[in-house]
mmCIF file of C-alpha atoms in Angstrom:
data_model
loop_
_atom_site.group_PDB
_atom_site.id
_atom_site.type_symbol
_atom_site.label_atom_id
_atom_site.label_comp_id
_atom_site.label_asym_id
_atom_site.label_seq_id
_atom_site.Cartn_x
_atom_site.Cartn_y
_atom_site.Cartn_z
ATOM 1 C CA MET A 1 47.421 0.911 36.798
ATOM 2 C CA ARG A 2 44.377 1.634 39.007
ATOM 3 C CA VAL A 3 44.224 5.184 37.693
ATOM 4 C CA ARG A 4 44.352 3.855 34.028
ATOM 5 C CA THR A 5 41.726 1.269 34.751
ATOM 6 C CA ALA A 6 39.407 3.782 36.347
ATOM 7 C CA LEU A 7 39.980 6.226 33.476
ATOM 8 C CA CYS A 8 39.152 3.604 30.903
ATOM 9 C CA SER A 9 36.047 2.591 32.762
ATOM 10 C CA ALA A 10 34.900 6.296 32.880
ATOM 11 C CA VAL A 11 35.544 6.622 29.078
ATOM 12 C CA SER A 12 33.642 3.413 28.523
ATOM 13 C CA ALA A 13 30.734 4.707 30.657
ATOM 14 C CA LEU A 14 30.757 8.031 28.836
ATOM 15 C CA SER A 15 30.777 6.380 25.391
ATOM 16 C CA ALA A 16 27.811 4.284 26.339
ATOM 17 C CA LEU A 17 25.951 7.257 27.692
ATOM 18 C CA THR A 18 26.694 9.216 24.588
ATOM 19 C CA LEU A 19 25.508 6.322 22.377
ATOM 20 C CA LEU A 20 22.318 6.014 24.450
ATOM 21 C CA SER A 21 21.745 9.756 24.118
ATOM 22 C CA ALA A 22 22.170 9.641 20.371
ATOM 23 C CA CYS A 23 19.664 6.773 20.046
ATOM 24 C CA SER A 24 17.197 8.604 22.205
ATOM 25 C CA SER A 25 17.738 11.718 20.088
ATOM 26 C CA GLY A 26 16.981 9.761 16.999
ATOM 27 C CA ALA A 27 13.755 8.440 18.407
ATOM 28 C CA THR A 28 12.775 11.920 19.434
ATOM 29 C CA SER A 29 13.304 13.268 15.953
ATOM 30 C CA ALA A 30 11.020 10.551 14.618
ATOM 31 C CA SER A 31 8.259 11.418 17.084
ATOM 32 C CA SER A 32 8.412 12.896 20.540
ATOM 33 C CA SER A 33 5.110 11.177 21.308
ATOM 34 C CA GLY A 34 6.204 7.718 20.228
ATOM 35 C CA LYS A 35 3.746 7.890 17.275
ATOM 36 C CA PRO A 36 4.979 7.412 13.711
ATOM 37 C CA LEU A 37 6.058 10.818 12.324
ATOM 38 C CA VAL A 38 4.889 11.828 8.894
ATOM 39 C CA GLY A 39 5.293 14.987 6.843
ATOM 40 C CA VAL A 40 2.453 16.748 5.091
ATOM 41 C CA ASP A 41 3.110 19.506 2.610
ATOM 42 C CA TYR A 42 0.181 21.853 2.056
ATOM 43 C CA PRO A 43 0.139 23.138 -1.623
ATOM 44 C CA ARG A 44 -1.412 26.466 -0.870
ATOM 45 C CA SER A 45 -3.512 28.372 1.731
ATOM 46 C CA ASP A 46 -5.125 30.954 -0.414
ATOM 47 C CA THR A 47 -8.355 29.038 -1.260
ATOM 48 C CA ASP A 48 -11.230 27.847 0.984
ATOM 49 C CA PHE A 49 -10.846 24.389 -0.316
ATOM 50 C CA TRP A 50 -7.136 24.029 0.723
ATOM 51 C CA ASN A 51 -7.744 25.794 3.950
ATOM 52 C CA SER A 52 -10.433 23.190 4.755
ATOM 53 C CA TYR A 53 -7.892 20.406 3.957
ATOM 54 C CA ILE A 54 -5.426 22.066 6.294
ATOM 55 C CA LYS A 55 -8.046 22.141 9.078
ATOM 56 C CA TYR A 56 -8.909 18.488 8.642
ATOM 57 C CA THR A 57 -5.244 17.095 8.537
ATOM 58 C CA PRO A 58 -4.402 17.402 12.310
ATOM 59 C CA GLU A 59 -7.847 16.119 13.239
ATOM 60 C CA TYR A 60 -7.434 12.836 11.162
ATOM 61 C CA ALA A 61 -3.765 12.518 12.233
ATOM 62 C CA LYS A 62 -4.941 12.387 15.847
ATOM 63 C CA GLN A 63 -7.520 9.775 15.037
ATOM 64 C CA LEU A 64 -4.979 7.656 13.218
ATOM 65 C CA GLY A 65 -2.341 7.790 15.900
ATOM 66 C CA LEU A 66 0.245 9.740 13.797
ATOM 67 C CA SER A 67 2.488 12.596 14.589
ATOM 68 C CA VAL A 68 2.707 15.302 11.875
ATOM 69 C CA LYS A 69 5.176 17.939 10.678
ATOM 70 C CA THR A 70 3.733 20.332 8.058
ATOM 71 C CA THR A 71 5.071 22.746 5.494
ATOM 72 C CA ASN A 72 3.349 24.940 2.802
ATOM 73 C CA SER A 73 4.869 25.011 -0.686
ATOM 74 C CA GLN A 74 2.641 27.959 -1.835
ATOM 75 C CA ASN A 75 2.092 26.421 -5.299
ATOM 76 C CA ASP A 76 5.861 26.399 -5.874
ATOM 77 C CA VAL A 77 7.543 23.170 -6.875
ATOM 78 C CA ALA A 78 10.915 24.523 -5.827
ATOM 79 C CA LYS A 79 9.548 25.174 -2.307
ATOM 80 C CA LEU A 80 8.021 21.706 -2.335
ATOM 81 C CA THR A 81 11.436 20.199 -3.082
ATOM 82 C CA ALA A 82 13.072 22.167 -0.348
ATOM 83 C CA ASN A 83 10.198 21.102 2.016
ATOM 84 C CA ALA A 84 10.883 17.527 1.159
ATOM 85 C CA GLN A 85 14.511 17.874 2.198
ATOM 86 C CA THR A 86 13.312 19.305 5.498
ATOM 87 C CA PHE A 87 11.082 16.323 6.032
ATOM 88 C CA ILE A 88 13.941 14.008 5.267
ATOM 89 C CA SER A 89 16.159 15.810 7.897
ATOM 90 C CA GLN A 90 13.400 15.456 10.492
ATOM 91 C CA GLY A 91 13.286 11.729 10.028
ATOM 92 C CA VAL A 92 9.772 11.336 8.793
ATOM 93 C CA LYS A 93 8.487 7.892 7.877
ATOM 94 C CA GLY A 94 6.225 9.029 5.049
ATOM 95 C CA ILE A 95 5.260 12.195 3.200
ATOM 96 C CA ALA A 96 1.945 13.476 1.710
ATOM 97 C CA MET A 97 2.039 16.143 -0.871
ATOM 98 C CA ALA A 98 -0.112 17.732 -3.499
ATOM 99 C CA PRO A 99 2.309 18.888 -6.280
ATOM 100 C CA GLN A 100 0.591 21.404 -8.586
ATOM 101 C CA ASP A 101 3.330 20.986 -11.255
ATOM 102 C CA THR A 102 2.964 17.268 -11.831
ATOM 103 C CA ALA A 103 5.853 16.945 -14.126
ATOM 104 C CA ALA A 104 8.548 18.803 -12.213
ATOM 105 C CA ILE A 105 8.091 16.799 -9.022
ATOM 106 C CA ALA A 106 9.682 13.631 -10.488
ATOM 107 C CA PRO A 107 13.289 14.160 -9.213
ATOM 108 C CA THR A 108 12.093 14.684 -5.688
ATOM 109 C CA LEU A 109 9.887 11.482 -5.916
ATOM 110 C CA ALA A 110 12.930 9.491 -7.160
ATOM 111 C CA GLN A 111 15.047 10.772 -4.239
ATOM 112 C CA LEU A 112 12.395 9.765 -1.758
ATOM 113 C CA GLU A 113 11.932 6.389 -3.309
ATOM 114 C CA ALA A 114 15.684 5.822 -3.041
ATOM 115 C CA LYS A 115 15.454 6.603 0.689
ATOM 116 C CA LYS A 116 12.596 4.302 1.081
ATOM 117 C CA ILE A 117 10.259 7.042 2.167
ATOM 118 C CA PRO A 118 6.804 6.349 1.068
ATOM 119 C CA VAL A 119 4.814 9.214 -0.659
ATOM 120 C CA VAL A 120 1.117 9.731 -1.036
ATOM 121 C CA THR A 121 0.030 12.457 -3.391
ATOM 122 C CA VAL A 122 -3.240 14.207 -2.718
ATOM 123 C CA ASP A 123 -5.530 15.718 -5.392
ATOM 124 C CA THR A 124 -2.849 15.388 -8.111
ATOM 125 C CA ARG A 125 -0.998 12.547 -9.710
ATOM 126 C CA PRO A 126 2.574 12.792 -10.851
ATOM 127 C CA ASP A 127 3.224 12.591 -14.533
ATOM 128 C CA THR A 128 6.106 10.190 -13.921
ATOM 129 C CA GLY A 129 7.680 8.367 -10.903
ATOM 130 C CA LYS A 130 6.321 6.109 -8.264
ATOM 131 C CA VAL A 131 4.281 6.791 -5.234
ATOM 132 C CA TYR A 132 2.644 4.565 -2.655
ATOM 133 C CA MET A 133 -0.896 5.815 -3.458
ATOM 134 C CA VAL A 134 -2.591 8.706 -5.158
ATOM 135 C CA VAL A 135 -5.615 10.046 -3.320
ATOM 136 C CA ARG A 136 -7.934 12.039 -5.595
ATOM 137 C CA ALA A 137 -11.331 11.907 -7.127
ATOM 138 C CA ASP A 138 -11.936 11.147 -10.803
ATOM 139 C CA ASN A 139 -11.114 14.530 -12.320
ATOM 140 C CA ARG A 140 -12.268 13.483 -15.785
ATOM 141 C CA ALA A 141 -15.690 12.892 -14.118
ATOM 142 C CA TYR A 142 -15.718 16.469 -12.891
ATOM 143 C CA GLY A 143 -15.556 17.831 -16.461
ATOM 144 C CA GLU A 144 -18.143 15.375 -17.666
ATOM 145 C CA LYS A 145 -20.585 16.197 -14.858
ATOM 146 C CA ALA A 146 -20.189 19.946 -15.530
ATOM 147 C CA CYS A 147 -20.686 19.362 -19.308
ATOM 148 C CA LYS A 148 -23.809 17.297 -18.854
ATOM 149 C CA PHE A 149 -25.361 19.705 -16.393
ATOM 150 C CA LEU A 150 -24.726 22.755 -18.748
ATOM 151 C CA GLY A 151 -25.707 20.654 -21.880
ATOM 152 C CA ASP A 152 -29.000 19.748 -20.249
ATOM 153 C CA LYS A 153 -29.772 23.330 -19.040
ATOM 154 C CA LEU A 154 -29.045 24.759 -22.397
ATOM 155 C CA GLY A 155 -30.875 22.115 -24.364
ATOM 156 C CA GLY A 156 -27.779 21.254 -26.307
ATOM 157 C CA LYS A 157 -27.476 24.717 -27.927
ATOM 158 C CA GLY A 158 -25.673 27.939 -27.248
ATOM 159 C CA LYS A 159 -22.265 29.156 -25.884
ATOM 160 C CA VAL A 160 -20.348 28.492 -22.695
ATOM 161 C CA VAL A 161 -17.092 29.592 -21.203
ATOM 162 C CA MET A 162 -14.765 27.189 -19.496
ATOM 163 C CA LEU A 163 -12.406 28.825 -17.028
ATOM 164 C CA GLU A 164 -9.576 26.285 -17.095
ATOM 165 C CA GLY A 165 -7.135 25.611 -14.293
ATOM 166 C CA GLY A 166 -3.436 25.143 -14.925
ATOM 167 C CA LEU A 167 -2.654 22.777 -17.783
ATOM 168 C CA ASP A 168 0.676 21.933 -16.056
ATOM 169 C CA SER A 169 -1.473 20.062 -13.589
ATOM 170 C CA VAL A 170 -3.086 16.672 -14.412
ATOM 171 C CA ASN A 171 -6.265 18.056 -12.769
ATOM 172 C CA GLY A 172 -6.535 20.998 -15.162
ATOM 173 C CA ARG A 173 -5.738 18.699 -18.101
ATOM 174 C CA ASP A 174 -8.303 16.011 -17.045
ATOM 175 C CA ARG A 175 -11.171 18.395 -16.322
ATOM 176 C CA THR A 176 -10.483 20.423 -19.551
ATOM 177 C CA GLU A 177 -10.138 17.408 -21.857
ATOM 178 C CA ALA A 178 -13.172 15.608 -20.442
ATOM 179 C CA PHE A 179 -15.434 18.756 -20.691
ATOM 180 C CA ASN A 180 -14.352 19.335 -24.315
ATOM 181 C CA GLU A 181 -14.748 15.702 -25.275
ATOM 182 C CA CYS A 182 -18.136 15.410 -23.706
ATOM 183 C CA MET A 183 -19.378 18.601 -25.431
ATOM 184 C CA LYS A 184 -18.152 17.464 -28.781
ATOM 185 C CA LYS A 185 -19.721 14.075 -28.389
ATOM 186 C CA SER A 186 -22.988 14.770 -26.635
ATOM 187 C CA TYR A 187 -23.725 18.515 -27.255
ATOM 188 C CA PRO A 188 -22.153 19.429 -30.593
ATOM 189 C CA GLY A 189 -24.552 22.427 -30.898
ATOM 190 C CA ILE A 190 -22.808 24.111 -27.899
ATOM 191 C CA LYS A 191 -19.719 26.326 -28.647
ATOM 192 C CA VAL A 192 -17.029 26.216 -25.945
ATOM 193 C CA PHE A 193 -14.705 29.172 -25.183
ATOM 194 C CA GLY A 194 -11.774 27.643 -23.417
ATOM 195 C CA GLU A 195 -9.758 30.166 -21.320
ATOM 196 C CA ALA A 196 -6.447 29.268 -19.721
ATOM 197 C CA THR A 197 -6.249 30.845 -16.235
ATOM 198 C CA ASN A 198 -3.529 28.960 -14.393
ATOM 199 C CA TRP A 199 -5.895 28.848 -11.263
ATOM 200 C CA ASP A 200 -5.831 32.624 -10.964
ATOM 201 C CA GLY A 201 -9.033 34.244 -10.109
ATOM 202 C CA ALA A 202 -8.162 37.702 -11.507
ATOM 203 C CA VAL A 203 -7.203 36.225 -14.785
ATOM 204 C CA ALA A 204 -10.356 34.165 -14.927
ATOM 205 C CA ALA A 205 -12.481 37.292 -14.271
ATOM 206 C CA GLN A 206 -10.776 39.399 -16.858
ATOM 207 C CA LYS A 207 -11.175 36.675 -19.592
ATOM 208 C CA LEU A 208 -14.793 36.022 -18.699
ATOM 209 C CA GLN A 209 -15.554 39.786 -18.998
ATOM 210 C CA THR A 210 -13.936 39.859 -22.405
ATOM 211 C CA ASP A 211 -15.896 36.798 -23.597
ATOM 212 C CA LEU A 212 -19.165 38.237 -22.346
ATOM 213 C CA THR A 213 -18.448 41.517 -24.061
ATOM 214 C CA ALA A 214 -17.731 39.945 -27.388
ATOM 215 C CA ASN A 215 -20.491 37.322 -26.972
ATOM 216 C CA PRO A 216 -23.393 38.666 -24.858
ATOM 217 C CA ASP A 217 -25.421 35.527 -25.707
ATOM 218 C CA ILE A 218 -23.133 33.249 -23.621
ATOM 219 C CA LYS A 219 -25.360 31.153 -21.276
ATOM 220 C CA GLY A 220 -23.031 28.979 -19.352
ATOM 221 C CA VAL A 221 -19.870 29.145 -17.314
ATOM 222 C CA TYR A 222 -17.756 26.142 -16.063
ATOM 223 C CA MET A 223 -15.239 27.129 -13.434
ATOM 224 C CA GLU A 224 -12.720 24.281 -12.869
ATOM 225 C CA SER A 225 -12.240 25.321 -9.267
ATOM 226 C CA SER A 226 -13.831 27.818 -6.827
ATOM 227 C CA PHE A 227 -10.825 30.005 -7.320
ATOM 228 C CA ALA A 228 -12.949 31.747 -9.960
ATOM 229 C CA LEU A 229 -16.085 32.036 -7.894
ATOM 230 C CA SER A 230 -15.897 35.549 -6.542
ATOM 231 C CA GLY A 231 -14.624 37.029 -9.784
ATOM 232 C CA THR A 232 -17.286 35.203 -11.903
ATOM 233 C CA LEU A 233 -20.164 36.436 -9.708
ATOM 234 C CA GLN A 234 -18.713 39.931 -9.754
ATOM 235 C CA VAL A 235 -18.581 40.029 -13.531
ATOM 236 C CA LEU A 236 -22.127 38.617 -13.983
ATOM 237 C CA LYS A 237 -23.386 41.270 -11.578
ATOM 238 C CA GLN A 238 -21.683 44.022 -13.485
ATOM 239 C CA LYS A 239 -23.255 42.779 -16.743
ATOM 240 C CA GLY A 240 -26.714 42.584 -15.140
ATOM 241 C CA LEU A 241 -26.734 38.785 -15.490
ATOM 242 C CA LEU A 242 -26.709 37.664 -11.757
ATOM 243 C CA VAL A 243 -30.389 37.063 -11.907
ATOM 244 C CA ASP A 244 -32.777 34.366 -10.767
ATOM 245 C CA PRO A 245 -32.465 30.996 -12.579
ATOM 246 C CA LYS A 246 -36.033 31.437 -13.965
ATOM 247 C CA ASP A 247 -35.031 34.763 -15.564
ATOM 248 C CA LYS A 248 -34.222 34.435 -19.299
ATOM 249 C CA LYS A 249 -31.057 36.470 -18.773
ATOM 250 C CA HIS A 250 -29.645 33.908 -16.242
ATOM 251 C CA VAL A 251 -26.273 32.418 -17.040
ATOM 252 C CA PHE A 252 -25.850 28.956 -15.731
ATOM 253 C CA VAL A 253 -22.729 28.432 -13.681
ATOM 254 C CA VAL A 254 -21.040 25.241 -12.553
ATOM 255 C CA SER A 255 -18.150 25.267 -10.056
ATOM 256 C CA ASN A 256 -15.963 22.619 -8.721
ATOM 257 C CA ASP A 257 -14.994 22.125 -5.003
ATOM 258 C CA GLY A 258 -18.007 22.099 -2.727
ATOM 259 C CA ILE A 259 -16.796 24.715 -0.380
ATOM 260 C CA PRO A 260 -19.503 26.205 2.053
ATOM 261 C CA GLU A 261 -19.751 29.404 -0.010
ATOM 262 C CA GLU A 262 -20.530 27.483 -3.179
ATOM 263 C CA LEU A 263 -23.231 25.453 -1.452
ATOM 264 C CA LYS A 264 -24.790 28.639 -0.074
ATOM 265 C CA ASP A 265 -24.597 30.211 -3.586
ATOM 266 C CA VAL A 266 -26.308 27.052 -5.128
ATOM 267 C CA ALA A 267 -29.200 27.339 -2.652
ATOM 268 C CA ALA A 268 -29.478 31.094 -3.198
ATOM 269 C CA GLY A 269 -29.636 30.598 -7.136
ATOM 270 C CA GLN A 270 -26.448 32.566 -7.678
ATOM 271 C CA ILE A 271 -24.651 29.535 -9.168
ATOM 272 C CA ASP A 272 -26.400 26.422 -10.345
ATOM 273 C CA ALA A 273 -24.174 23.443 -9.397
ATOM 274 C CA THR A 274 -20.839 22.421 -8.139
ATOM 275 C CA VAL A 275 -18.905 19.141 -7.787
ATOM 276 C CA SER A 276 -18.020 18.417 -4.155
ATOM 277 C CA GLN A 277 -14.353 17.672 -4.143
ATOM 278 C CA PRO A 278 -13.783 15.816 -0.747
ATOM 279 C CA ALA A 279 -11.400 17.960 1.204
ATOM 280 C CA ASP A 280 -12.154 15.916 4.343
ATOM 281 C CA LEU A 281 -11.528 12.598 2.748
ATOM 282 C CA TYR A 282 -8.384 13.874 0.973
ATOM 283 C CA ALA A 283 -6.920 14.595 4.441
ATOM 284 C CA LYS A 284 -8.256 11.344 6.025
ATOM 285 C CA TYR A 285 -7.097 8.905 3.373
ATOM 286 C CA ALA A 286 -3.718 10.717 2.655
ATOM 287 C CA LEU A 287 -2.821 9.896 6.287
ATOM 288 C CA TYR A 288 -4.528 6.475 6.189
ATOM 289 C CA TYR A 289 -2.389 5.352 3.349
ATOM 290 C CA LEU A 290 0.806 6.761 4.911
ATOM 291 C CA LYS A 291 0.091 4.793 8.084
ATOM 292 C CA ALA A 292 -0.584 1.718 5.879
ATOM 293 C CA ALA A 293 2.682 2.141 4.115
ATOM 294 C CA ILE A 294 4.592 2.447 7.477
ATOM 295 C CA ASP A 295 2.822 -0.712 8.565
ATOM 296 C CA GLY A 296 3.923 -2.488 5.418
ATOM 297 C CA LYS A 297 0.475 -3.003 3.959
ATOM 298 C CA THR A 298 -0.249 -3.347 0.187
ATOM 299 C CA PHE A 299 -3.286 -2.664 -1.975
ATOM 300 C CA LYS A 300 -4.649 -3.915 -5.223
ATOM 301 C CA PRO A 301 -7.029 -2.313 -7.744
ATOM 302 C CA GLY A 302 -10.701 -2.852 -6.962
ATOM 303 C CA LYS A 303 -13.561 -1.517 -4.745
ATOM 304 C CA THR A 304 -12.796 -0.234 -1.270
ATOM 305 C CA ASP A 305 -14.764 -0.191 1.932
ATOM 306 C CA HIS A 306 -15.184 3.529 1.674
ATOM 307 C CA ASP A 307 -17.261 3.952 -1.461
ATOM 308 C CA SER A 308 -14.358 4.402 -3.819
ATOM 309 C CA THR A 309 -12.339 2.480 -6.494
ATOM 310 C CA ILE A 310 -8.588 1.843 -6.560
ATOM 311 C CA ILE A 311 -7.315 1.750 -10.095
ATOM 312 C CA GLN A 312 -3.782 1.143 -11.443
ATOM 313 C CA VAL A 313 -2.735 4.187 -13.414
ATOM 314 C CA ARG A 314 0.521 2.649 -14.463
ATOM 315 C CA ASP A 315 3.216 0.358 -13.149
ATOM 316 C CA GLY A 316 3.952 1.345 -9.558
ATOM 317 C CA VAL A 317 1.065 3.815 -9.235
ATOM 318 C CA LEU A 318 -2.285 3.154 -7.635
ATOM 319 C CA GLU A 319 -5.025 5.750 -7.372
ATOM 320 C CA ASP A 320 -7.910 5.650 -4.862
ATOM 321 C CA GLN A 321 -10.660 7.630 -6.691
ATOM 322 C CA LEU A 322 -12.908 9.062 -3.914
ATOM 323 C CA SER A 323 -16.528 9.920 -4.528
ATOM 324 C CA ALA A 324 -17.290 13.481 -5.711
ATOM 325 C CA PRO A 325 -21.057 14.124 -6.282
ATOM 326 C CA LEU A 326 -22.632 16.676 -8.396
ATOM 327 C CA VAL A 327 -24.566 19.229 -6.168
ATOM 328 C CA THR A 328 -27.588 21.119 -7.217
ATOM 329 C CA ALA A 329 -30.493 23.045 -5.613
ATOM 330 C CA ASP A 330 -33.050 20.330 -6.397
ATOM 331 C CA GLY A 331 -31.046 17.134 -6.313
ATOM 332 C CA ALA A 332 -32.303 16.069 -9.647
ATOM 333 C CA SER A 333 -30.497 14.249 -12.544
ATOM 334 C CA TYR A 334 -29.001 16.179 -15.350
ATOM 335 C CA GLY A 335 -27.836 14.568 -18.522
ATOM 336 C CA GLY A 336 -28.211 11.230 -16.780
ATOM 337 C CA VAL A 337 -26.060 12.377 -13.898
ATOM 338 C CA PRO A 338 -27.596 12.144 -10.363
ATOM 339 C CA SER A 339 -27.019 15.035 -7.989
ATOM 340 C CA VAL A 340 -27.515 15.751 -4.214
ATOM 341 C CA LYS A 341 -29.108 18.801 -2.691
ATOM 342 C CA SER A 342 -26.878 21.633 -1.669
ATOM 343 C CA ASP A 343 -28.157 21.287 1.871
ATOM 344 C CA ASP A 344 -27.303 17.610 2.114
ATOM 345 C CA LYS A 345 -25.657 16.910 5.454
ATOM 346 C CA SER A 346 -23.395 14.251 3.962
ATOM 347 C CA LEU A 347 -21.496 17.053 2.167
ATOM 348 C CA TRP A 348 -18.263 18.145 3.988
ATOM 349 C CA GLY A 349 -19.008 21.734 3.082
ATOM 350 C CA ASN A 350 -22.036 21.644 5.354
ATOM 351 C CA ASN A 351 -20.219 20.245 8.281
ATOM 352 C CA LEU A 352 -17.322 22.611 8.980
ATOM 353 C CA GLY A 353 -18.936 24.044 12.085
#
């Protein structure tokens, strides 16, 4: 009897120890530091813009008291789906992602919603499905600002090339549609050559070269992202068009990102303007909203305390539209759009150190 009692007690103690170990293990998988664990999927690491976002993410995670697991989906929605499964297995409390294919991500969002794992999307907005918050700038405003800058510079007449991003992305669609609509409404005397590039710099360069060969009187280029920067400058140089802005042969170029290289090129007169897409604030507020979701906070449409506006895109989807200024060499207004100088210290591209 004593042996049996002792054995039962030992088993009981062992079971309790096992249970305690399992509980401790679960807590560790959530965060070894005791901080809430979140997952951040980087969409790509082949552009200066996204590499800057990657740099800022751990810095803001530390400031906000979050523990972070990261993956990189390399512009592939299948990899993003697999990465989300990894995050689930790691016990994350929320996920930030930037799906480049904004339609195909819907099933993954539905699965995460069912598991009550809040999602913040950065830079892009899913075509369907619910997320806790979308963190991006007004991408239609990007297209409009580029249109008004070029329309002003060309005096409402001439030809321009628009190097489009991927139209499977809401960003590509927003920038393209807004640019076209603005040109049609405000500058009907300007002909736009729209070129699909799928965010591929080599494709953009080849199509720009073809357009310039067929239409040597082209006087403007709108690149929907800095992915096309290097190739565009190379093509203009080959054509003898990479000249001072005061030269009659100058082709006016507007980019979109605000990376350090663009700011230097604006100051040097190699390109004429860019829109500073806030890589730093994308990282900061993606994590800010994940922490808010974990803490059970809710938000409503309206002005924020960080110079942005939250809008309701559709039922179940709010979007915090962060500020993204037009950047020029002189800081003047173009087509009624104010700009900031390329050396302005408030621009993240001037503060990477």
